[in-house]
Structures are given as structure tokens and as C-alpha cells.
Amino acid sequence: MNLTESLLHALKDHGARQIFGIPGDFALPYFRIIEESKILPLYTLSHEPGVGFAADASARINASLGVAAVTYGAGALNMINSVAAAFAEKSPLVVLSGGPGQGESRSGLLLHHQAKTLDSQFQIFKEITCDQVRLDDATRAPADIARVLASCLRHSEPVYIEIPRDMVAQPCAPVVAEGAQPVDPDALAACVDEILARLAGASSPVLMAGVEVRRYGLEAKVAQLARRLGVPVVTSFMGRGLLADQDVPLLGTYMGVAGFPEVTRLVEGSDGLFLLGEIICDTNFAVSETKIDMRKTIQALNGRVTIGYHTYSQLPLAAVVDRMLACLSAGDKAFTVTPQVFPHGLAADAQTITPTDIATAVNDLMAVHGKLPIASDTGDCLFTAMEIQHTALVAPGYYATMGFGVPAGLGLQAATGERPLILVGDGAFQMTGWELGNCQRYGWDPIVLVFNNASWEMLRTFQPESSFNDLSHWGFAEMAAGMGGDGVRVNTRAELKAALDHAMATRGRFQLIDITIPSGVLSETLARFVAGVKRLNAVK
Ligand code: TPW
Ligand code: MG
């Protein structure tokens, strides 16, 4: 076995199912081995940000490793934003980069793709990955690979692996995976006793599920936990899409002033708010009129459980959930909640289209044809996604990068084989929409809804006086054919419904629906958000 084969087998053994990438001369040798060994399928895209987003989405949807393979310098540095997004939102993304061979630096010449020093790239990636290795020693490589992949899964954060181009075919032993780290049983028992006592003592406990629940594959167990505790469940904004397929008393998504008032009241009025696997960030918690006192919550995050004024460290989230389940008696507590009703029953008339009409049309579509997983970009499309019934969702809810939606949708289809729905604004589509041209090579056929308001509308809501937020109206529908898909522009609700039905019935080519949204028209959720933020700012 050579070094690249040893790495590829290790990736597969740790849960990776495919690689997304773009080669370059520093990467050609290891890409050849990826292709010829057939250990993992390789999907090439057009631009490195898309490679990173697709690999990140594959990691999120399957709760396993995603792999992004690039070349040194121009390739890897082009992917910084995507890796930063994965780091911020705790997605286990493995970055593979080619690199200069030993001795290449000795020529006395600067090497092409070199930024400052040959080590600059490694140093830059250190900031946005939790572990790194340069595979410059074939004897040490198996242990180094085992450590880095274990770190990736343990922390659910990106890692960086650089493969010098003269090392790829060196003989190398197979990687032996690291074992699980020991957990202090006394600390675990004390921690879980305390959580359960707090919840039992609360008159209005609520469980809020966050992204780590999915990252660590705990959705079914957390659903069981909620049933046994008999507590209502909400997700955070970032956690939207979690527990969508579980039997669980799921009320909705907490969004403070932008959310459904019943959910907001329940969460802000809870005296036992159990934050499970949350990222404690502004998009999850800042937009509230009644500030949640974090010191009064129970925060169970991977590796850190904080109750009141003290913290238990080094307890994996899975161990905490397992132990809680073991301590609770087996039966479910009888419990009902009134789930949120999402808009449905679109009037297929000649009216112009609002974002909430799009949510309504999607809800109608899913009621007939079953759920589709969704990849959403940043912008009003993500607020609109909150009005669509609970279904698997990948979106940059905290890091809020544009450009995520389209490549993430491709990542979803590659990783699951399921046909995804992609929600994307016109501004974001201008960034990475071209990646759709790769669907024809791989038989992907996402349904793409472009929210075309000819505007950076989210920005306009914050600063209406600036005319730089006006975009021209691009004809995305016309571009689809040249990229191997079908495109249609819709201006009325009747046209939207007809286009969605047609897209659903047409398989094998991507289906782009370019939806004209009149200027200044927001989803109901974004309108609540804007009004709420203005209210909050007015009282400051
Ligand atoms: C990579 C800043 C946040 S929202 C937004 C910008 C420019 C406008 C989005 O326009 P779009 O959607 O896609 O047409 P909509 O609904 O608002 O009209 N660069 C990156 N990421 C972010 N978040 C920005 C800039 C931004
Ligand atoms: Mg727009």
C-alpha cells in the first residue's frame, strides 16, 4: 500500500463516502491515485469555494467526514472561507492539499503558488482547523493520520492534511484508528444527576436542540430522551431541520423576536432551559426582547457541560445523552404539544410572488410528493426556510456566508442520492450558481429556487438609503440550458405552482426556477426579524 492509499482507506474507515475536489500540478499525483484506486469516488467541481461547501454539506447531512481535495496555494487558499464556515459551525471537514516535494525549496527560486514562505499555507489553515499534519515521513504517517482524523471526529471541526507531491506513492503501512478516549465515570454520573435534578425541579423545562446533536449522530437518542423526560422540544435557528424525522414533541424553532410567538414565550419563560449541543451565538440567541440569562440555563455542549456557575469538562455529548437515558425509567411520559402550522394551500392566481408564497408552494409540494432535503443560502431564502415544514436542512445559519446553497445542494445529492431542493438569492447565485453546470456529468438533478429580487435585499433592510444594494435582473432561467439543465422564469403564483409541479415530474437534469420577487417584498419571518431588531434598537 502507498501513502495515498493508506490515507484514502483511513478516510473511508472513518466514515468518508466521497471526495470533492479540483486538482493542480501539486495535486495531480495524489489525484491520480484517488481516481485509479477507486477507494472513494471523486467529484470535481469548478471553483474551490464550491468544493469546500459541497464537502461540508456532505459531512453535515451524513454526520460523518466530508473531504475536500485541492492543490497547493491558489487552490487551498481559495477555499479558506468555506473551511472557516465549517469551523464556525462545527462540521467535520477534512482538507487535503497537495504540496511542494522535499528539496523543491532548495532551488533558490520562489515556487509558483507560494504566498510568503512554503509554510504559509499550513500556518493559515492552523487558525481554522483543529489539527494539522504534513505527511513528509511515511513511517510516521499512519499514526499522524489516525490522530488527525480522530481529532476531526472528536471535535467535529475541520482538519488539514498536506501531501508533499513526492510522497504520494511512498510505501506506507495501513492506518490503525485511535480508540475512544476514556470518560471519567464519576464526573459523568455527577453531571447527569445534576442535570436531571435541575430539570425535575423546573416547572417549565424546555429542551433546545442544536447542531451538535446531529454532528454526533444523536437525533434518535435525543428524541427518546425528550419523550422520557416529557419536555417540549424546540430547535435553535442553526438547529433547524434537526429531529425532522423523529417521533418527538417538536414545537418549532426559537428565533426570539423573529420567531413564532408561542415558541418565543415558551423558551424565554422557561425556568429549566436545557441547551443540548448548541453553539451559543448571536444568530441563535441575540434577537430577543427578553434576554435569556445563560447562567440559569443547562448547557450540554460536546466536551463542556455548564450548569449555573460551574462547568464539567471533557465529557463527550454522546456519553452525557447515553447516561441520561440510562438513568431515566424506560416508559415515555404522555405528552402532547401543538405543533406549528406552516403556510399551505397556495392560491394559484395571477398575483406576484412573495417569499412566503414560495414556502407555501413548497409545503404543498411536499404534502403530495413527500419531503425533500433542503440546502439554503444566506439571505431571505433562509428566513423563508423557517416557514417550510420540518425537513433536513443544511445552511450557514451562524457564519452566514453567501455562496453555500448551490454547492451544498450538490453535496447533499452526492452524499445521500436524494434529490435536494436548493433555496438561493440572486446575489448568492451570482457567486456559486455556476456549479450547477457539473450536475450533467454526475446525473444530479436538484430543484433550484432562485429568489430573484434583483437586490441584496437583506442588506437593504439594514440600510435602505444605499443604492449599491440594487442589482440588475440577470436572466438565470436562460442560462440553465447552456449548463445542461432546464430553466423557467415565473412571475405569478400560478406560474410558480406549475413550474414546481413540472420540475418535480422531470428527472435527470437540474430544474431551475427563476422566481421574480417584487422589490421590497420580504418573507413574513424576515419582516418580523427586521421589525423586531428595529424595536430592540429603539429601546437601547
Ligand atoms: C460571502 C454579506 C449578507 S446578505 C447579502 C450580503 C451581500 C445580500 C444577499 O443577496 P441575495 O439575497 O443572495 O440576493 P437577498 O434575499 O438578501 O436578496 N459576502 C459573503 N457573505 C455575506 N454574508 C456577505 C457578503 C451579505
Ligand atoms: Mg436578492
PDB file of N, CA and C in Angstrom, residues 53-54 56-58 60-62 89 214-215 237-242 244-245 342 355 358-367 370-397 404-413 416 418-425 446-451 500 504:
ATOM      1  N   PHE A  53     -17.809  23.928   0.231  1.00  0.00           N
ATOM      2  CA  PHE A  53     -19.211  23.917   0.667  1.00  0.00           C
ATOM      3  C   PHE A  53     -19.850  22.546   0.410  1.00  0.00           C
ATOM      4  N   ALA A  54     -19.569  21.948  -0.735  1.00  0.00           N
ATOM      5  CA  ALA A  54     -20.164  20.640  -1.046  1.00  0.00           C
ATOM      6  C   ALA A  54     -19.678  19.592  -0.045  1.00  0.00           C
ATOM      7  N   ASP A  56     -18.499  20.119   2.967  1.00  0.00           N
ATOM      8  CA  ASP A  56     -19.063  20.464   4.274  1.00  0.00           C
ATOM      9  C   ASP A  56     -20.505  19.939   4.365  1.00  0.00           C
ATOM     10  N   ALA A  57     -21.293  20.188   3.311  1.00  0.00           N
ATOM     11  CA  ALA A  57     -22.696  19.739   3.333  1.00  0.00           C
ATOM     12  C   ALA A  57     -22.786  18.219   3.411  1.00  0.00           C
ATOM     13  N   SER A  58     -21.879  17.527   2.721  1.00  0.00           N
ATOM     14  CA  SER A  58     -21.912  16.054   2.781  1.00  0.00           C
ATOM     15  C   SER A  58     -21.627  15.589   4.212  1.00  0.00           C
ATOM     16  N   ARG A  60     -22.314  17.359   6.949  1.00  0.00           N
ATOM     17  CA  ARG A  60     -23.461  17.717   7.789  1.00  0.00           C
ATOM     18  C   ARG A  60     -24.613  16.742   7.599  1.00  0.00           C
ATOM     19  N   ILE A  61     -24.893  16.377   6.368  1.00  0.00           N
ATOM     20  CA  ILE A  61     -26.102  15.580   6.128  1.00  0.00           C
ATOM     21  C   ILE A  61     -25.899  14.144   6.608  1.00  0.00           C
ATOM     22  N   ASN A  62     -24.695  13.613   6.445  1.00  0.00           N
ATOM     23  CA  ASN A  62     -24.453  12.230   6.845  1.00  0.00           C
ATOM     24  C   ASN A  62     -23.851  12.092   8.238  1.00  0.00           C
ATOM     25  N   GLU A  89     -19.181  26.397  12.337  1.00  0.00           N
ATOM     26  CA  GLU A  89     -20.433  25.663  12.528  1.00  0.00           C
ATOM     27  C   GLU A  89     -20.196  24.182  12.843  1.00  0.00           C
ATOM     28  N   ARG A 214     -26.856  16.596  15.784  1.00  0.00           N
ATOM     29  CA  ARG A 214     -26.725  15.891  14.504  1.00  0.00           C
ATOM     30  C   ARG A 214     -25.266  15.498  14.224  1.00  0.00           C
ATOM     31  N   ARG A 215     -24.351  16.418  14.529  1.00  0.00           N
ATOM     32  CA  ARG A 215     -22.942  16.139  14.253  1.00  0.00           C
ATOM     33  C   ARG A 215     -22.492  14.831  14.913  1.00  0.00           C
ATOM     34  N   PHE A 237     -32.133  28.382  15.776  1.00  0.00           N
ATOM     35  CA  PHE A 237     -32.118  28.784  14.364  1.00  0.00           C
ATOM     36  C   PHE A 237     -31.143  27.891  13.590  1.00  0.00           C
ATOM     37  N   MET A 238     -29.934  27.742  14.127  1.00  0.00           N
ATOM     38  CA  MET A 238     -28.946  26.882  13.463  1.00  0.00           C
ATOM     39  C   MET A 238     -29.359  25.430  13.426  1.00  0.00           C
ATOM     40  N   GLY A 239     -30.123  25.035  14.437  1.00  0.00           N
ATOM     41  CA  GLY A 239     -30.503  23.630  14.545  1.00  0.00           C
ATOM     42  C   GLY A 239     -31.721  23.271  13.699  1.00  0.00           C
ATOM     43  N   ARG A 240     -32.262  24.250  12.978  1.00  0.00           N
ATOM     44  CA  ARG A 240     -33.436  23.993  12.138  1.00  0.00           C
ATOM     45  C   ARG A 240     -33.196  22.775  11.242  1.00  0.00           C
ATOM     46  N   GLY A 241     -34.160  21.883  11.175  1.00  0.00           N
ATOM     47  CA  GLY A 241     -34.005  20.671  10.365  1.00  0.00           C
ATOM     48  C   GLY A 241     -33.662  19.462  11.215  1.00  0.00           C
ATOM     49  N   LEU A 242     -33.149  19.714  12.437  1.00  0.00           N
ATOM     50  CA  LEU A 242     -32.874  18.599  13.344  1.00  0.00           C
ATOM     51  C   LEU A 242     -34.175  17.942  13.759  1.00  0.00           C
ATOM     52  N   ALA A 244     -36.270  16.301  12.362  1.00  0.00           N
ATOM     53  CA  ALA A 244     -37.418  16.416  11.443  1.00  0.00           C
ATOM     54  C   ALA A 244     -38.068  15.055  11.212  1.00  0.00           C
ATOM     55  N   ASP A 245     -37.286  13.998  11.299  1.00  0.00           N
ATOM     56  CA  ASP A 245     -37.844  12.675  11.014  1.00  0.00           C
ATOM     57  C   ASP A 245     -38.007  11.828  12.272  1.00  0.00           C
ATOM     58  N   PHE A 342     -47.589  25.380   9.349  1.00  0.00           N
ATOM     59  CA  PHE A 342     -46.870  26.110   8.310  1.00  0.00           C
ATOM     60  C   PHE A 342     -47.834  26.491   7.195  1.00  0.00           C
ATOM     61  N   PRO A 355     -41.855  35.784  -0.878  1.00  0.00           N
ATOM     62  CA  PRO A 355     -41.103  34.630  -0.348  1.00  0.00           C
ATOM     63  C   PRO A 355     -41.999  33.664   0.428  1.00  0.00           C
ATOM     64  N   ILE A 358     -43.541  31.230  -1.692  1.00  0.00           N
ATOM     65  CA  ILE A 358     -42.630  30.138  -2.081  1.00  0.00           C
ATOM     66  C   ILE A 358     -42.667  29.036  -1.015  1.00  0.00           C
ATOM     67  N   ALA A 359     -42.613  29.440   0.261  1.00  0.00           N
ATOM     68  CA  ALA A 359     -42.705  28.445   1.341  1.00  0.00           C
ATOM     69  C   ALA A 359     -44.024  27.683   1.239  1.00  0.00           C
ATOM     70  N   THR A 360     -45.097  28.401   0.960  1.00  0.00           N
ATOM     71  CA  THR A 360     -46.425  27.777   0.856  1.00  0.00           C
ATOM     72  C   THR A 360     -46.434  26.748  -0.278  1.00  0.00           C
ATOM     73  N   ALA A 361     -45.892  27.152  -1.422  1.00  0.00           N
ATOM     74  CA  ALA A 361     -45.870  26.245  -2.575  1.00  0.00           C
ATOM     75  C   ALA A 361     -45.017  25.006  -2.279  1.00  0.00           C
ATOM     76  N   VAL A 362     -43.911  25.201  -1.584  1.00  0.00           N
ATOM     77  CA  VAL A 362     -43.046  24.057  -1.246  1.00  0.00           C
ATOM     78  C   VAL A 362     -43.767  23.129  -0.261  1.00  0.00           C
ATOM     79  N   ASN A 363     -44.460  23.711   0.707  1.00  0.00           N
ATOM     80  CA  ASN A 363     -45.221  22.873   1.647  1.00  0.00           C
ATOM     81  C   ASN A 363     -46.279  22.048   0.916  1.00  0.00           C
ATOM     82  N   ASP A 364     -46.954  22.682  -0.046  1.00  0.00           N
ATOM     83  CA  ASP A 364     -47.959  21.948  -0.835  1.00  0.00           C
ATOM     84  C   ASP A 364     -47.295  20.807  -1.609  1.00  0.00           C
ATOM     85  N   LEU A 365     -46.146  21.116  -2.198  1.00  0.00           N
ATOM     86  CA  LEU A 365     -45.426  20.110  -2.998  1.00  0.00           C
ATOM     87  C   LEU A 365     -45.027  18.911  -2.129  1.00  0.00           C
ATOM     88  N   MET A 366     -44.494  19.208  -0.931  1.00  0.00           N
ATOM     89  CA  MET A 366     -44.025  18.129  -0.058  1.00  0.00           C
ATOM     90  C   MET A 366     -45.198  17.322   0.499  1.00  0.00           C
ATOM     91  N   ALA A 367     -46.345  17.982   0.669  1.00  0.00           N
ATOM     92  CA  ALA A 367     -47.524  17.261   1.161  1.00  0.00           C
ATOM     93  C   ALA A 367     -47.937  16.187   0.150  1.00  0.00           C
ATOM     94  N   GLY A 370     -43.952  14.035  -0.684  1.00  0.00           N
ATOM     95  CA  GLY A 370     -43.015  13.672   0.382  1.00  0.00           C
ATOM     96  C   GLY A 370     -41.938  14.742   0.528  1.00  0.00           C
ATOM     97  N   LYS A 371     -41.182  14.618   1.627  1.00  0.00           N
ATOM     98  CA  LYS A 371     -40.207  15.664   1.944  1.00  0.00           C
ATOM     99  C   LYS A 371     -38.983  15.597   1.046  1.00  0.00           C
ATOM    100  N   LEU A 372     -38.393  16.754   0.789  1.00  0.00           N
ATOM    101  CA  LEU A 372     -37.088  16.827   0.131  1.00  0.00           C
ATOM    102  C   LEU A 372     -36.121  17.452   1.133  1.00  0.00           C
ATOM    103  N   PRO A 373     -34.863  17.014   1.125  1.00  0.00           N
ATOM    104  CA  PRO A 373     -33.882  17.725   1.955  1.00  0.00           C
ATOM    105  C   PRO A 373     -33.564  19.067   1.301  1.00  0.00           C
ATOM    106  N   ILE A 374     -33.255  20.060   2.131  1.00  0.00           N
ATOM    107  CA  ILE A 374     -33.040  21.417   1.610  1.00  0.00           C
ATOM    108  C   ILE A 374     -31.620  21.894   1.897  1.00  0.00           C
ATOM    109  N   ALA A 375     -31.020  22.544   0.902  1.00  0.00           N
ATOM    110  CA  ALA A 375     -29.792  23.319   1.118  1.00  0.00           C
ATOM    111  C   ALA A 375     -30.160  24.771   0.881  1.00  0.00           C
ATOM    112  N   SER A 376     -29.887  25.629   1.866  1.00  0.00           N
ATOM    113  CA  SER A 376     -30.241  27.042   1.703  1.00  0.00           C
ATOM    114  C   SER A 376     -29.015  27.927   1.795  1.00  0.00           C
ATOM    115  N   ASP A 377     -29.061  29.010   1.057  1.00  0.00           N
ATOM    116  CA  ASP A 377     -28.024  30.031   1.141  1.00  0.00           C
ATOM    117  C   ASP A 377     -28.392  31.030   2.237  1.00  0.00           C
ATOM    118  N   THR A 378     -27.569  32.073   2.370  1.00  0.00           N
ATOM    119  CA  THR A 378     -27.855  33.183   3.271  1.00  0.00           C
ATOM    120  C   THR A 378     -28.736  34.183   2.527  1.00  0.00           C
ATOM    121  N   GLY A 379     -29.600  34.887   3.245  1.00  0.00           N
ATOM    122  CA  GLY A 379     -30.479  35.864   2.589  1.00  0.00           C
ATOM    123  C   GLY A 379     -31.902  35.571   3.003  1.00  0.00           C
ATOM    124  N   ASP A 380     -32.863  36.211   2.379  1.00  0.00           N
ATOM    125  CA  ASP A 380     -34.249  35.968   2.776  1.00  0.00           C
ATOM    126  C   ASP A 380     -34.644  34.513   2.542  1.00  0.00           C
ATOM    127  N   CYS A 381     -33.968  33.835   1.618  1.00  0.00           N
ATOM    128  CA  CYS A 381     -34.308  32.422   1.397  1.00  0.00           C
ATOM    129  C   CYS A 381     -34.176  31.607   2.686  1.00  0.00           C
ATOM    130  N   LEU A 382     -33.205  31.949   3.542  1.00  0.00           N
ATOM    131  CA  LEU A 382     -33.028  31.177   4.782  1.00  0.00           C
ATOM    132  C   LEU A 382     -34.150  31.484   5.787  1.00  0.00           C
ATOM    133  N   PHE A 383     -34.609  32.729   5.817  1.00  0.00           N
ATOM    134  CA  PHE A 383     -35.759  33.047   6.673  1.00  0.00           C
ATOM    135  C   PHE A 383     -37.010  32.345   6.148  1.00  0.00           C
ATOM    136  N   THR A 384     -37.117  32.294   4.815  1.00  0.00           N
ATOM    137  CA  THR A 384     -38.255  31.601   4.203  1.00  0.00           C
ATOM    138  C   THR A 384     -38.229  30.108   4.564  1.00  0.00           C
ATOM    139  N   ALA A 385     -37.040  29.545   4.666  1.00  0.00           N
ATOM    140  CA  ALA A 385     -36.921  28.119   5.016  1.00  0.00           C
ATOM    141  C   ALA A 385     -37.564  27.825   6.370  1.00  0.00           C
ATOM    142  N   MET A 386     -37.630  28.837   7.244  1.00  0.00           N
ATOM    143  CA  MET A 386     -38.258  28.645   8.567  1.00  0.00           C
ATOM    144  C   MET A 386     -39.772  28.481   8.446  1.00  0.00           C
ATOM    145  N   GLU A 387     -40.323  28.813   7.268  1.00  0.00           N
ATOM    146  CA  GLU A 387     -41.766  28.688   7.058  1.00  0.00           C
ATOM    147  C   GLU A 387     -42.111  27.391   6.315  1.00  0.00           C
ATOM    148  N   ILE A 388     -41.082  26.613   6.016  1.00  0.00           N
ATOM    149  CA  ILE A 388     -41.300  25.327   5.356  1.00  0.00           C
ATOM    150  C   ILE A 388     -41.320  24.244   6.440  1.00  0.00           C
ATOM    151  N   GLN A 389     -42.168  23.256   6.270  1.00  0.00           N
ATOM    152  CA  GLN A 389     -42.290  22.218   7.291  1.00  0.00           C
ATOM    153  C   GLN A 389     -40.923  21.590   7.607  1.00  0.00           C
ATOM    154  N   HIS A 390     -40.829  20.981   8.798  1.00  0.00           N
ATOM    155  CA  HIS A 390     -39.550  20.430   9.245  1.00  0.00           C
ATOM    156  C   HIS A 390     -39.060  19.352   8.280  1.00  0.00           C
ATOM    157  N   THR A 391     -37.875  19.578   7.731  1.00  0.00           N
ATOM    158  CA  THR A 391     -37.235  18.595   6.861  1.00  0.00           C
ATOM    159  C   THR A 391     -35.741  18.833   6.984  1.00  0.00           C
ATOM    160  N   ALA A 392     -34.940  17.864   6.583  1.00  0.00           N
ATOM    161  CA  ALA A 392     -33.488  18.023   6.730  1.00  0.00           C
ATOM    162  C   ALA A 392     -33.040  19.301   6.029  1.00  0.00           C
ATOM    163  N   LEU A 393     -32.210  20.078   6.706  1.00  0.00           N
ATOM    164  CA  LEU A 393     -31.782  21.374   6.167  1.00  0.00           C
ATOM    165  C   LEU A 393     -30.289  21.576   6.441  1.00  0.00           C
ATOM    166  N   VAL A 394     -29.536  21.955   5.432  1.00  0.00           N
ATOM    167  CA  VAL A 394     -28.169  22.439   5.675  1.00  0.00           C
ATOM    168  C   VAL A 394     -28.115  23.896   5.237  1.00  0.00           C
ATOM    169  N   ALA A 395     -27.551  24.738   6.102  1.00  0.00           N
ATOM    170  CA  ALA A 395     -27.498  26.179   5.833  1.00  0.00           C
ATOM    171  C   ALA A 395     -26.479  26.807   6.783  1.00  0.00           C
ATOM    172  N   PRO A 396     -25.853  27.889   6.355  1.00  0.00           N
ATOM    173  CA  PRO A 396     -24.868  28.548   7.225  1.00  0.00           C
ATOM    174  C   PRO A 396     -25.535  29.526   8.181  1.00  0.00           C
ATOM    175  N   GLY A 397     -26.305  29.004   9.128  1.00  0.00           N
ATOM    176  CA  GLY A 397     -27.159  29.815   9.981  1.00  0.00           C
ATOM    177  C   GLY A 397     -26.419  30.736  10.930  1.00  0.00           C
ATOM    178  N   PHE A 404     -23.158  29.348  -0.332  1.00  0.00           N
ATOM    179  CA  PHE A 404     -23.217  27.988   0.222  1.00  0.00           C
ATOM    180  C   PHE A 404     -24.272  27.133  -0.483  1.00  0.00           C
ATOM    181  N   GLY A 405     -25.422  27.725  -0.810  1.00  0.00           N
ATOM    182  CA  GLY A 405     -26.610  26.946  -1.170  1.00  0.00           C
ATOM    183  C   GLY A 405     -26.433  25.979  -2.337  1.00  0.00           C
ATOM    184  N   VAL A 406     -26.002  26.498  -3.491  1.00  0.00           N
ATOM    185  CA  VAL A 406     -25.935  25.623  -4.672  1.00  0.00           C
ATOM    186  C   VAL A 406     -24.916  24.492  -4.475  1.00  0.00           C
ATOM    187  N   PRO A 407     -23.648  24.792  -4.156  1.00  0.00           N
ATOM    188  CA  PRO A 407     -22.722  23.660  -3.973  1.00  0.00           C
ATOM    189  C   PRO A 407     -23.137  22.722  -2.844  1.00  0.00           C
ATOM    190  N   ALA A 408     -23.743  23.269  -1.776  1.00  0.00           N
ATOM    191  CA  ALA A 408     -24.195  22.390  -0.685  1.00  0.00           C
ATOM    192  C   ALA A 408     -25.264  21.433  -1.193  1.00  0.00           C
ATOM    193  N   GLY A 409     -26.128  21.920  -2.056  1.00  0.00           N
ATOM    194  CA  GLY A 409     -27.160  21.046  -2.621  1.00  0.00           C
ATOM    195  C   GLY A 409     -26.535  19.904  -3.416  1.00  0.00           C
ATOM    196  N   LEU A 410     -25.478  20.216  -4.175  1.00  0.00           N
ATOM    197  CA  LEU A 410     -24.792  19.153  -4.929  1.00  0.00           C
ATOM    198  C   LEU A 410     -24.174  18.155  -3.951  1.00  0.00           C
ATOM    199  N   GLY A 411     -23.608  18.679  -2.870  1.00  0.00           N
ATOM    200  CA  GLY A 411     -23.041  17.805  -1.834  1.00  0.00           C
ATOM    201  C   GLY A 411     -24.099  16.890  -1.242  1.00  0.00           C
ATOM    202  N   LEU A 412     -25.303  17.432  -1.023  1.00  0.00           N
ATOM    203  CA  LEU A 412     -26.394  16.606  -0.475  1.00  0.00           C
ATOM    204  C   LEU A 412     -26.735  15.458  -1.409  1.00  0.00           C
ATOM    205  N   GLN A 413     -26.851  15.781  -2.708  1.00  0.00           N
ATOM    206  CA  GLN A 413     -27.276  14.719  -3.624  1.00  0.00           C
ATOM    207  C   GLN A 413     -26.176  13.665  -3.778  1.00  0.00           C
ATOM    208  N   THR A 416     -26.222  11.548  -0.393  1.00  0.00           N
ATOM    209  CA  THR A 416     -27.390  10.768   0.025  1.00  0.00           C
ATOM    210  C   THR A 416     -28.100  10.086  -1.139  1.00  0.00           C
ATOM    211  N   GLU A 418     -30.385  11.402  -2.594  1.00  0.00           N
ATOM    212  CA  GLU A 418     -31.720  12.011  -2.627  1.00  0.00           C
ATOM    213  C   GLU A 418     -31.699  13.314  -3.415  1.00  0.00           C
ATOM    214  N   ARG A 419     -32.821  13.598  -4.051  1.00  0.00           N
ATOM    215  CA  ARG A 419     -32.930  14.837  -4.815  1.00  0.00           C
ATOM    216  C   ARG A 419     -33.149  16.004  -3.851  1.00  0.00           C
ATOM    217  N   PRO A 420     -32.290  17.029  -3.890  1.00  0.00           N
ATOM    218  CA  PRO A 420     -32.470  18.143  -2.956  1.00  0.00           C
ATOM    219  C   PRO A 420     -33.216  19.321  -3.566  1.00  0.00           C
ATOM    220  N   LEU A 421     -33.692  20.170  -2.660  1.00  0.00           N
ATOM    221  CA  LEU A 421     -34.253  21.459  -3.035  1.00  0.00           C
ATOM    222  C   LEU A 421     -33.219  22.500  -2.607  1.00  0.00           C
ATOM    223  N   ILE A 422     -32.888  23.400  -3.520  1.00  0.00           N
ATOM    224  CA  ILE A 422     -31.902  24.441  -3.207  1.00  0.00           C
ATOM    225  C   ILE A 422     -32.622  25.788  -3.174  1.00  0.00           C
ATOM    226  N   LEU A 423     -32.441  26.528  -2.074  1.00  0.00           N
ATOM    227  CA  LEU A 423     -33.012  27.878  -1.947  1.00  0.00           C
ATOM    228  C   LEU A 423     -31.857  28.867  -2.008  1.00  0.00           C
ATOM    229  N   VAL A 424     -31.937  29.831  -2.925  1.00  0.00           N
ATOM    230  CA  VAL A 424     -30.787  30.737  -3.090  1.00  0.00           C
ATOM    231  C   VAL A 424     -31.258  32.091  -3.615  1.00  0.00           C
ATOM    232  N   GLY A 425     -30.644  33.169  -3.090  1.00  0.00           N
ATOM    233  CA  GLY A 425     -30.938  34.510  -3.583  1.00  0.00           C
ATOM    234  C   GLY A 425     -30.179  34.789  -4.871  1.00  0.00           C
ATOM    235  N   PRO A 446     -30.958  18.554  -8.858  1.00  0.00           N
ATOM    236  CA  PRO A 446     -31.629  19.346  -7.825  1.00  0.00           C
ATOM    237  C   PRO A 446     -32.691  20.264  -8.416  1.00  0.00           C
ATOM    238  N   ILE A 447     -33.658  20.628  -7.573  1.00  0.00           N
ATOM    239  CA  ILE A 447     -34.627  21.674  -7.930  1.00  0.00           C
ATOM    240  C   ILE A 447     -34.129  22.958  -7.271  1.00  0.00           C
ATOM    241  N   VAL A 448     -33.865  23.963  -8.086  1.00  0.00           N
ATOM    242  CA  VAL A 448     -33.218  25.184  -7.599  1.00  0.00           C
ATOM    243  C   VAL A 448     -34.208  26.341  -7.663  1.00  0.00           C
ATOM    244  N   LEU A 449     -34.507  26.930  -6.503  1.00  0.00           N
ATOM    245  CA  LEU A 449     -35.421  28.075  -6.470  1.00  0.00           C
ATOM    246  C   LEU A 449     -34.588  29.335  -6.251  1.00  0.00           C
ATOM    247  N   VAL A 450     -34.481  30.165  -7.298  1.00  0.00           N
ATOM    248  CA  VAL A 450     -33.729  31.420  -7.173  1.00  0.00           C
ATOM    249  C   VAL A 450     -34.703  32.522  -6.763  1.00  0.00           C
ATOM    250  N   PHE A 451     -34.473  33.094  -5.589  1.00  0.00           N
ATOM    251  CA  PHE A 451     -35.285  34.217  -5.084  1.00  0.00           C
ATOM    252  C   PHE A 451     -34.740  35.477  -5.742  1.00  0.00           C
ATOM    253  N   LEU A 500     -43.179  24.328 -10.325  1.00  0.00           N
ATOM    254  CA  LEU A 500     -42.757  23.361  -9.302  1.00  0.00           C
ATOM    255  C   LEU A 500     -43.255  21.957  -9.652  1.00  0.00           C
ATOM    256  N   MET A 504     -40.800  18.819 -10.460  1.00  0.00           N
ATOM    257  CA  MET A 504     -40.880  17.581  -9.672  1.00  0.00           C
ATOM    258  C   MET A 504     -41.020  16.374 -10.602  1.00  0.00           C
TER     259      MET A 504
END
